[in-house]
């Protein structure tokens, strides 16, 4: 764990928290022994930290642009990218080696580490960690990225297919780890579905799936 802490640039007072943060449920299904609860907490801390960072870095941008940047920085793909940069895949405790390459798991572990830092040293330390490891991603993307819903709406208008319509297909999972399935329907009747831990993220996933269909 000392090597991992060097990579994270954070030294834990309680190393047991870090050990838990990199432990997958396939190793230990006990909710107090794997990363699931820490991931739940870290996901929320990450959101606050990124929103605060963007608010300070882009004082002249409207809410729409900030939202686009925010979505790009907290999405599964970006968080998984940070996880790989921090070499979390090498330190994860998993029963199946394929899980080290799973974006969902990488994202969860990275958020769990943030949650562990929050428990270990408080909100300021967790926000500082996010600032250190997300700032390069912000600097790399000068222009706010267009999210999949925006891209899909622009494309359907161009194709004269009207405005995409979204609705909930299902909601599953536990109260603190919900999974939403959303469906998007465009003007010619074509449909696509996507899942996410919130309605908004599921809508983005559905829009991405529809963009693939329209390609």
XYZ file of C-alpha atoms in Angstrom:
215
model
C 0.000 0.000 0.000
C 2.957 2.358 0.459
C 3.654 2.326 -3.292
C 0.040 3.127 -4.028
C 0.045 5.999 -1.557
C 3.097 7.432 -3.320
C 1.225 7.288 -6.626
C -1.843 8.881 -5.055
C 0.344 11.563 -3.445
C -1.605 11.057 -0.259
C -0.555 9.276 2.933
C -3.380 7.621 4.862
C -3.562 7.870 8.607
C -5.704 4.732 8.548
C -4.369 2.416 5.823
C -7.278 0.041 6.399
C -9.483 2.563 4.556
C -7.312 2.373 1.451
C -7.236 -1.427 1.687
C -11.043 -1.434 1.751
C -11.245 1.069 -1.132
C -9.400 -1.293 -3.503
C -11.255 -4.451 -2.417
C -13.924 -5.681 -4.845
C -17.049 -7.480 -3.659
C -15.856 -10.631 -5.403
C -13.119 -10.863 -2.757
C -15.323 -10.050 0.206
C -19.105 -9.504 -0.125
C -19.330 -7.946 3.362
C -20.458 -4.338 2.860
C -18.022 -3.210 5.549
C -15.077 -4.962 3.881
C -15.295 -3.887 0.220
C -15.387 -0.566 -1.604
C -19.121 -0.184 -2.249
C -20.021 2.169 0.620
C -16.863 4.231 0.094
C -17.690 4.488 -3.625
C -21.144 5.821 -2.759
C -19.544 8.549 -0.642
C -16.688 9.278 -3.039
C -19.060 9.744 -5.968
C -20.749 12.604 -4.110
C -17.479 14.158 -2.979
C -16.128 14.008 -6.538
C -19.190 15.843 -7.809
C -18.843 18.646 -5.276
C -15.084 18.931 -5.843
C -15.346 19.107 -9.636
C -18.274 21.546 -9.534
C -16.361 23.799 -7.126
C -13.223 23.632 -9.258
C -15.095 24.521 -12.448
C -16.946 27.368 -10.701
C -13.618 28.926 -9.722
C -11.724 28.243 -12.964
C -14.395 29.527 -15.361
C -16.002 32.586 -13.742
C -17.395 33.895 -17.046
C -19.013 30.700 -18.331
C -22.786 30.148 -18.191
C -24.316 27.210 -16.351
C -24.782 25.236 -19.591
C -21.083 25.195 -20.392
C -20.176 24.349 -16.809
C -22.636 21.439 -16.905
C -21.078 20.078 -20.090
C -17.621 20.261 -18.572
C -18.902 18.669 -15.370
C -20.477 15.701 -17.133
C -17.287 15.075 -19.092
C -15.156 15.123 -15.939
C -17.270 12.850 -13.736
C -18.407 10.337 -16.349
C -17.367 6.686 -16.059
C -14.810 6.906 -18.870
C -12.971 9.894 -17.375
C -12.894 8.544 -13.827
C -11.656 5.184 -15.150
C -8.927 7.041 -17.047
C -7.820 8.720 -13.821
C -7.881 5.329 -12.086
C -5.511 3.879 -14.685
C -3.236 6.919 -14.452
C -3.043 6.290 -10.704
C -2.376 2.578 -11.410
C -5.336 1.531 -9.307
C -5.849 -1.407 -11.672
C -2.589 -2.913 -10.412
C -3.549 -2.618 -6.746
C -7.198 -3.672 -6.899
C -8.110 -6.823 -4.967
C -10.328 -8.817 -7.334
C -11.289 -12.465 -7.758
C -11.325 -12.192 -11.556
C -8.391 -10.551 -13.344
C -10.702 -9.299 -16.107
C -12.158 -6.854 -13.574
C -8.915 -4.880 -13.682
C -9.867 -3.773 -17.197
C -13.528 -3.122 -16.460
C -14.311 0.615 -16.722
C -17.187 0.383 -14.251
C -14.978 -1.235 -11.618
C -12.092 1.165 -12.244
C -14.466 4.099 -11.865
C -15.935 2.668 -8.664
C -12.514 2.046 -7.104
C -11.322 5.554 -7.935
C -14.429 7.054 -6.322
C -13.940 4.741 -3.335
C -10.417 6.092 -2.870
C -11.849 9.620 -2.811
C -14.387 8.497 -0.230
C -11.624 6.891 1.839
C -9.610 10.117 1.812
C -12.730 12.016 2.912
C -13.176 9.660 5.888
C -9.445 9.690 6.666
C -8.845 13.443 6.642
C -12.016 15.342 5.796
C -13.518 17.187 2.883
C -10.605 19.585 2.270
C -8.147 16.714 1.752
C -10.558 14.926 -0.594
C -11.169 18.071 -2.643
C -7.419 18.736 -2.828
C -6.917 15.190 -4.145
C -9.513 15.748 -6.872
C -8.006 19.131 -7.763
C -4.558 17.551 -8.124
C -5.659 14.695 -10.359
C -8.433 16.306 -12.412
C -6.822 19.690 -13.111
C -4.765 18.324 -16.036
C -7.936 16.993 -17.666
C -9.514 20.440 -17.418
C -6.422 22.152 -18.820
C -6.317 19.654 -21.675
C -9.832 20.569 -22.819
C -9.964 24.325 -23.345
C -13.416 24.247 -24.932
C -16.323 22.695 -23.039
C -17.115 19.287 -24.563
C -20.519 18.592 -26.050
C -22.323 15.860 -24.190
C -24.074 13.020 -26.027
C -27.550 14.530 -25.530
C -26.454 17.800 -27.107
C -24.774 15.969 -29.999
C -27.868 13.838 -30.593
C -30.209 16.829 -30.555
C -28.012 18.707 -33.033
C -27.901 15.652 -35.309
C -31.646 14.941 -35.203
C -32.424 18.566 -35.981
C -30.000 18.408 -38.902
C -31.723 15.234 -40.134
C -35.140 16.841 -39.570
C -36.059 14.177 -37.012
C -37.255 16.562 -34.338
C -36.227 16.682 -30.677
C -35.308 13.369 -29.009
C -37.720 12.274 -26.280
C -36.564 10.471 -23.125
C -38.517 8.386 -20.631
C -37.830 5.980 -17.793
C -37.966 2.268 -18.661
C -37.066 0.904 -15.244
C -35.411 1.561 -11.910
C -33.560 -1.175 -10.049
C -30.791 -1.598 -7.487
C -30.714 -0.517 -3.873
C -31.762 2.863 -2.500
C -28.179 4.174 -2.294
C -27.015 2.459 -5.536
C -29.944 2.853 -7.961
C -29.725 1.873 -11.615
C -31.981 3.677 -14.082
C -32.765 2.547 -17.606
C -33.843 5.339 -19.929
C -35.125 5.110 -23.495
C -34.708 7.755 -26.158
C -37.033 7.947 -29.152
C -36.361 10.058 -32.245
C -38.720 11.331 -34.946
C -38.608 8.306 -37.234
C -39.517 5.943 -34.387
C -36.083 4.519 -33.731
C -35.317 3.804 -30.073
C -32.234 3.215 -27.933
C -31.715 2.519 -24.238
C -29.004 3.307 -21.717
C -28.411 2.756 -18.018
C -26.823 4.876 -15.292
C -26.842 5.589 -11.575
C -29.058 8.642 -12.176
C -31.688 9.525 -14.758
C -29.373 12.110 -16.268
C -26.481 9.665 -16.709
C -28.848 7.061 -18.147
C -30.108 9.650 -20.647
C -26.532 10.347 -21.735
C -25.965 6.607 -22.175
C -29.144 6.276 -24.233
C -28.142 9.244 -26.389
C -24.714 7.667 -26.968
C -26.391 4.428 -28.034
C -28.623 6.313 -30.476
C -25.648 8.178 -31.925
C -24.046 4.793 -32.647
C -27.220 3.681 -34.441
C -27.324 6.857 -36.530
C -23.697 6.447 -37.592
